[in-house]
Amino acid sequence: MNSPGHDAGQSAAGGQRLAEIIEEFADLEVRERLETLLDFAESLPPLPARFQAEREAGDHRVHECQTPVYLWVEVTDGRVQVYGDSAPESPTVKGFLAILVEAFSGATVADVLAVGPDLLSKLGLVEALGMVRMRGLQAILQHIRRQVVAAAATDARSQSPPT
Amino acid sequence: MAADYAHPEVLVSTAWVDEHRHDAGLRIVESDEDVLLYEQGHIEGAVKIDWHTDLQHRVVRDYIDRAAFEQLCREKGIANDTTVVFYGDKNNWWACYAFWVFKLYGHEKCLIMNGGRKRWELDGRAWTRGPESQYAATSYTAQEADPSIRAFRDEVLKHQRGGKPLIDVRSPGEFTGEMLHMPDYPQEGALRGGHIPGAQNVPWARAANDDGTFKSAKELEKIYAKECGLKRRSRIIAYCRIGERSSHTWFVLHYLLGFPNVKNYDGSWTEWGNLVGVPIAQGAQ
């Protein structure tokens, strides 16, 4: 669970963008939240060409999600970059993915790890989408968190001087 | 071909819907797994009914009650004599779910647009992103819930003990018990994996073609009558995880193949796999 202490530790870039997105959703009616989520889905940046081969091979799929979702997480010098792709016939998943890509790109590892499973209720999506749709979306968030931890470890090794 | 189905009158083609969608006395309903697809583009004039946020009770694990169903129909401009045409994503999986709920409350004229969103898209027919059409409110009176199409757990237990046919429409991994729950979410699955003893595994999507339409009567006969040995007089219960995929199979068995006694067990694996002391089988048999 998220604690206020975590929030205080967030950097301006990542934590702030997510806070803005949460604020944007908070003021909306349920119907408008759906429309905003669709706007996000349609604004998901196209997958960089360097990931296309892995995408076509089916690698990097989030297996907990019934809908095909593909994720790549990189951490360079402590900064996170998230890339993702999903099918056009799954706009809900794509919209949530787009929110995370936008919020986490350029964020610190601590920013990402500070985001807990209550993000969906903070965005008002539990009410808009219904409880049963939360599982797949939570899986995407959890997957990113795990990947960030793994990528951060690799990043730290590459930065430490050889012994 | 449609003519070979037991009740071909419940299926309409995308071309028929395109031609008749402005007919008086007809209401088109879109029901999808993905709750944003309607906003992304829908058939002009169609209303949206979401299987979860509209058709399920918000607190109790159940469908909406009769009064809430009546209210929903009134708001969507559906009268007792309206012909309702359902369509949706994923081979009309959720369209069949909504169709089943309408039948539960006794709505007479329910149709499925064969092929759903996929066939409409493949035909190159138009989508609109406009707001949901508003229709004059109706006065709607629903029937009491029809117990002939819904199975509850005690009945399923009796059915199982009696060796009567059960069709498990989940994936083979769920059926054998290999897939117990999803990583990180043990609390959202069932505490036990496997299937109801005696059930046969026929994944629901086997009844659909690649374009989302239903397979021919001959192909369906082969799966359900020959492979599974279902007889016309059989009392059949279909189930899945929460009773959604099995609505599709219920539709196929009852309307396309004409089995008179088919029930959907909506408690399904999330109920059975959590019940204390009920029999469970694992593996392929």
mmCIF file with all atom_site columns, N, CA and C in Angstrom, chain A residues 24-56:
data_model
loop_
_atom_site.group_PDB
_atom_site.id
_atom_site.type_symbol
_atom_site.label_atom_id
_atom_site.label_alt_id
_atom_site.label_comp_id
_atom_site.label_asym_id
_atom_site.label_entity_id
_atom_site.label_seq_id
_atom_site.pdbx_PDB_ins_code
_atom_site.Cartn_x
_atom_site.Cartn_y
_atom_site.Cartn_z
_atom_site.occupancy
_atom_site.B_iso_or_equiv
_atom_site.pdbx_formal_charge
_atom_site.auth_seq_id
_atom_site.auth_comp_id
_atom_site.auth_asym_id
_atom_site.auth_atom_id
_atom_site.pdbx_PDB_model_num
ATOM 1  N N  . GLU A 1 24 ? -6.810  14.953  -12.999 1.00 0.00 ? 24 GLU A N  1
ATOM 2  C CA . GLU A 1 24 ? -7.629  15.100  -14.201 1.00 0.00 ? 24 GLU A CA 1
ATOM 3  C C  . GLU A 1 24 ? -8.829  14.144  -14.143 1.00 0.00 ? 24 GLU A C  1
ATOM 4  N N  . PHE A 1 25 ? -8.593  12.905  -13.721 1.00 0.00 ? 25 PHE A N  1
ATOM 5  C CA . PHE A 1 25 ? -9.665  11.916  -13.664 1.00 0.00 ? 25 PHE A CA 1
ATOM 6  C C  . PHE A 1 25 ? -10.646 12.200  -12.528 1.00 0.00 ? 25 PHE A C  1
ATOM 7  N N  . ALA A 1 26 ? -10.110 12.729  -11.437 1.00 0.00 ? 26 ALA A N  1
ATOM 8  C CA . ALA A 1 26 ? -10.926 12.897  -10.232 1.00 0.00 ? 26 ALA A CA 1
ATOM 9  C C  . ALA A 1 26 ? -12.122 13.818  -10.465 1.00 0.00 ? 26 ALA A C  1
ATOM 10 N N  . ASP A 1 27 ? -11.955 14.820  -11.327 1.00 0.00 ? 27 ASP A N  1
ATOM 11 C CA . ASP A 1 27 ? -13.026 15.794  -11.536 1.00 0.00 ? 27 ASP A CA 1
ATOM 12 C C  . ASP A 1 27 ? -14.082 15.335  -12.533 1.00 0.00 ? 27 ASP A C  1
ATOM 13 N N  . LEU A 1 28 ? -13.907 14.158  -13.099 1.00 0.00 ? 28 LEU A N  1
ATOM 14 C CA . LEU A 1 28 ? -14.775 13.761  -14.201 1.00 0.00 ? 28 LEU A CA 1
ATOM 15 C C  . LEU A 1 28 ? -15.940 12.866  -13.765 1.00 0.00 ? 28 LEU A C  1
ATOM 16 N N  . GLU A 1 29 ? -17.013 12.962  -14.526 1.00 0.00 ? 29 GLU A N  1
ATOM 17 C CA . GLU A 1 29 ? -18.126 12.018  -14.391 1.00 0.00 ? 29 GLU A CA 1
ATOM 18 C C  . GLU A 1 29 ? -17.646 10.668  -14.925 1.00 0.00 ? 29 GLU A C  1
ATOM 19 N N  . VAL A 1 30 ? -18.349 9.610   -14.556 1.00 0.00 ? 30 VAL A N  1
ATOM 20 C CA . VAL A 1 30 ? -17.953 8.267   -15.000 1.00 0.00 ? 30 VAL A CA 1
ATOM 21 C C  . VAL A 1 30 ? -17.842 8.188   -16.531 1.00 0.00 ? 30 VAL A C  1
ATOM 22 N N  . ARG A 1 31 ? -18.835 8.738   -17.222 1.00 0.00 ? 31 ARG A N  1
ATOM 23 C CA . ARG A 1 31 ? -18.832 8.685   -18.701 1.00 0.00 ? 31 ARG A CA 1
ATOM 24 C C  . ARG A 1 31 ? -17.605 9.415   -19.267 1.00 0.00 ? 31 ARG A C  1
ATOM 25 N N  . GLU A 1 32 ? -17.274 10.560  -18.638 1.00 0.00 ? 32 GLU A N  1
ATOM 26 C CA . GLU A 1 32 ? -16.120 11.329  -19.115 1.00 0.00 ? 32 GLU A CA 1
ATOM 27 C C  . GLU A 1 32 ? -14.802 10.610  -18.825 1.00 0.00 ? 32 GLU A C  1
ATOM 28 N N  . ARG A 1 33 ? -14.791 9.865   -17.724 1.00 0.00 ? 33 ARG A N  1
ATOM 29 C CA . ARG A 1 33 ? -13.580 9.083   -17.412 1.00 0.00 ? 33 ARG A CA 1
ATOM 30 C C  . ARG A 1 33 ? -13.320 8.060   -18.501 1.00 0.00 ? 33 ARG A C  1
ATOM 31 N N  . LEU A 1 34 ? -14.406 7.435   -18.986 1.00 0.00 ? 34 LEU A N  1
ATOM 32 C CA . LEU A 1 34 ? -14.253 6.460   -20.067 1.00 0.00 ? 34 LEU A CA 1
ATOM 33 C C  . LEU A 1 34 ? -13.713 7.145   -21.318 1.00 0.00 ? 34 LEU A C  1
ATOM 34 N N  . GLU A 1 35 ? -14.237 8.320   -21.620 1.00 0.00 ? 35 GLU A N  1
ATOM 35 C CA . GLU A 1 35 ? -13.770 9.041   -22.808 1.00 0.00 ? 35 GLU A CA 1
ATOM 36 C C  . GLU A 1 35 ? -12.308 9.437   -22.682 1.00 0.00 ? 35 GLU A C  1
ATOM 37 N N  . THR A 1 36 ? -11.921 9.864   -21.469 1.00 0.00 ? 36 THR A N  1
ATOM 38 C CA . THR A 1 36 ? -10.531 10.246  -21.241 1.00 0.00 ? 36 THR A CA 1
ATOM 39 C C  . THR A 1 36 ? -9.612  9.037   -21.368 1.00 0.00 ? 36 THR A C  1
ATOM 40 N N  . LEU A 1 37 ? -10.083 7.907   -20.862 1.00 0.00 ? 37 LEU A N  1
ATOM 41 C CA . LEU A 1 37 ? -9.292  6.681   -20.982 1.00 0.00 ? 37 LEU A CA 1
ATOM 42 C C  . LEU A 1 37 ? -9.115  6.311   -22.454 1.00 0.00 ? 37 LEU A C  1
ATOM 43 N N  . LEU A 1 38 ? -10.166 6.516   -23.234 1.00 0.00 ? 38 LEU A N  1
ATOM 44 C CA . LEU A 1 38 ? -10.065 6.247   -24.669 1.00 0.00 ? 38 LEU A CA 1
ATOM 45 C C  . LEU A 1 38 ? -9.074  7.208   -25.340 1.00 0.00 ? 38 LEU A C  1
ATOM 46 N N  . ASP A 1 39 ? -9.082  8.477   -24.893 1.00 0.00 ? 39 ASP A N  1
ATOM 47 C CA . ASP A 1 39 ? -8.097  9.444   -25.422 1.00 0.00 ? 39 ASP A CA 1
ATOM 48 C C  . ASP A 1 39 ? -6.683  8.949   -25.149 1.00 0.00 ? 39 ASP A C  1
ATOM 49 N N  . PHE A 1 40 ? -6.477  8.460   -23.917 1.00 0.00 ? 40 PHE A N  1
ATOM 50 C CA . PHE A 1 40 ? -5.150  7.919   -23.584 1.00 0.00 ? 40 PHE A CA 1
ATOM 51 C C  . PHE A 1 40 ? -4.816  6.744   -24.501 1.00 0.00 ? 40 PHE A C  1
ATOM 52 N N  . ALA A 1 41 ? -5.792  5.846   -24.690 1.00 0.00 ? 41 ALA A N  1
ATOM 53 C CA . ALA A 1 41 ? -5.548  4.656   -25.526 1.00 0.00 ? 41 ALA A CA 1
ATOM 54 C C  . ALA A 1 41 ? -5.070  5.072   -26.907 1.00 0.00 ? 41 ALA A C  1
ATOM 55 N N  . GLU A 1 42 ? -5.679  6.144   -27.416 1.00 0.00 ? 42 GLU A N  1
ATOM 56 C CA . GLU A 1 42 ? -5.350  6.555   -28.777 1.00 0.00 ? 42 GLU A CA 1
ATOM 57 C C  . GLU A 1 42 ? -4.060  7.374   -28.841 1.00 0.00 ? 42 GLU A C  1
ATOM 58 N N  . SER A 1 43 ? -3.551  7.752   -27.663 1.00 0.00 ? 43 SER A N  1
ATOM 59 C CA . SER A 1 43 ? -2.317  8.536   -27.652 1.00 0.00 ? 43 SER A CA 1
ATOM 60 C C  . SER A 1 43 ? -1.104  7.678   -27.291 1.00 0.00 ? 43 SER A C  1
ATOM 61 N N  . LEU A 1 44 ? -1.317  6.363   -27.111 1.00 0.00 ? 44 LEU A N  1
ATOM 62 C CA . LEU A 1 44 ? -0.169  5.495   -26.777 1.00 0.00 ? 44 LEU A CA 1
ATOM 63 C C  . LEU A 1 44 ? 0.849   5.574   -27.914 1.00 0.00 ? 44 LEU A C  1
ATOM 64 N N  . PRO A 1 45 ? 2.096   5.961   -27.594 1.00 0.00 ? 45 PRO A N  1
ATOM 65 C CA . PRO A 1 45 ? 3.088   6.096   -28.669 1.00 0.00 ? 45 PRO A CA 1
ATOM 66 C C  . PRO A 1 45 ? 3.321   4.759   -29.361 1.00 0.00 ? 45 PRO A C  1
ATOM 67 N N  . PRO A 1 46 ? 3.527   4.785   -30.698 1.00 0.00 ? 46 PRO A N  1
ATOM 68 C CA . PRO A 1 46 ? 3.790   3.529   -31.400 1.00 0.00 ? 46 PRO A CA 1
ATOM 69 C C  . PRO A 1 46 ? 5.050   2.867   -30.847 1.00 0.00 ? 46 PRO A C  1
ATOM 70 N N  . LEU A 1 47 ? 5.068   1.551   -30.881 1.00 0.00 ? 47 LEU A N  1
ATOM 71 C CA . LEU A 1 47 ? 6.202   0.805   -30.343 1.00 0.00 ? 47 LEU A CA 1
ATOM 72 C C  . LEU A 1 47 ? 7.446   1.082   -31.194 1.00 0.00 ? 47 LEU A C  1
ATOM 73 N N  . PRO A 1 48 ? 8.574   1.446   -30.539 1.00 0.00 ? 48 PRO A N  1
ATOM 74 C CA . PRO A 1 48 ? 9.797   1.692   -31.314 1.00 0.00 ? 48 PRO A CA 1
ATOM 75 C C  . PRO A 1 48 ? 10.178  0.468   -32.165 1.00 0.00 ? 48 PRO A C  1
ATOM 76 N N  . ALA A 1 49 ? 10.746  0.752   -33.325 1.00 0.00 ? 49 ALA A N  1
ATOM 77 C CA . ALA A 1 49 ? 11.059  -0.313  -34.287 1.00 0.00 ? 49 ALA A CA 1
ATOM 78 C C  . ALA A 1 49 ? 11.953  -1.392  -33.678 1.00 0.00 ? 49 ALA A C  1
ATOM 79 N N  . ARG A 1 50 ? 12.832  -0.984  -32.740 1.00 0.00 ? 50 ARG A N  1
ATOM 80 C CA . ARG A 1 50 ? 13.779  -1.964  -32.201 1.00 0.00 ? 50 ARG A CA 1
ATOM 81 C C  . ARG A 1 50 ? 13.109  -3.073  -31.387 1.00 0.00 ? 50 ARG A C  1
ATOM 82 N N  . PHE A 1 51 ? 11.832  -2.866  -31.001 1.00 0.00 ? 51 PHE A N  1
ATOM 83 C CA . PHE A 1 51 ? 11.132  -3.911  -30.237 1.00 0.00 ? 51 PHE A CA 1
ATOM 84 C C  . PHE A 1 51 ? 10.228  -4.782  -31.115 1.00 0.00 ? 51 PHE A C  1
ATOM 85 N N  . GLN A 1 52 ? 10.077  -4.395  -32.380 1.00 0.00 ? 52 GLN A N  1
ATOM 86 C CA . GLN A 1 52 ? 9.077   -5.073  -33.229 1.00 0.00 ? 52 GLN A CA 1
ATOM 87 C C  . GLN A 1 52 ? 9.301   -6.584  -33.350 1.00 0.00 ? 52 GLN A C  1
ATOM 88 N N  . ALA A 1 53 ? 10.575  -6.994  -33.498 1.00 0.00 ? 53 ALA A N  1
ATOM 89 C CA . ALA A 1 53 ? 10.850  -8.422  -33.681 1.00 0.00 ? 53 ALA A CA 1
ATOM 90 C C  . ALA A 1 53 ? 10.411  -9.211  -32.448 1.00 0.00 ? 53 ALA A C  1
ATOM 91 N N  . GLU A 1 54 ? 10.720  -8.672  -31.266 1.00 0.00 ? 54 GLU A N  1
ATOM 92 C CA . GLU A 1 54 ? 10.330  -9.355  -30.023 1.00 0.00 ? 54 GLU A CA 1
ATOM 93 C C  . GLU A 1 54 ? 8.806   -9.388  -29.874 1.00 0.00 ? 54 GLU A C  1
ATOM 94 N N  . ARG A 1 55 ? 8.169   -8.307  -30.306 1.00 0.00 ? 55 ARG A N  1
ATOM 95 C CA . ARG A 1 55 ? 6.708   -8.206  -30.239 1.00 0.00 ? 55 ARG A CA 1
ATOM 96 C C  . ARG A 1 55 ? 6.082   -9.287  -31.122 1.00 0.00 ? 55 ARG A C  1
ATOM 97 N N  . GLU A 1 56 ? 6.618   -9.438  -32.328 1.00 0.00 ? 56 GLU A N  1
ATOM 98 C CA . GLU A 1 56 ? 6.061   -10.420 -33.252 1.00 0.00 ? 56 GLU A CA 1
ATOM 99 C C  . GLU A 1 56 ? 6.326   -11.846 -32.789 1.00 0.00 ? 56 GLU A C  1
#
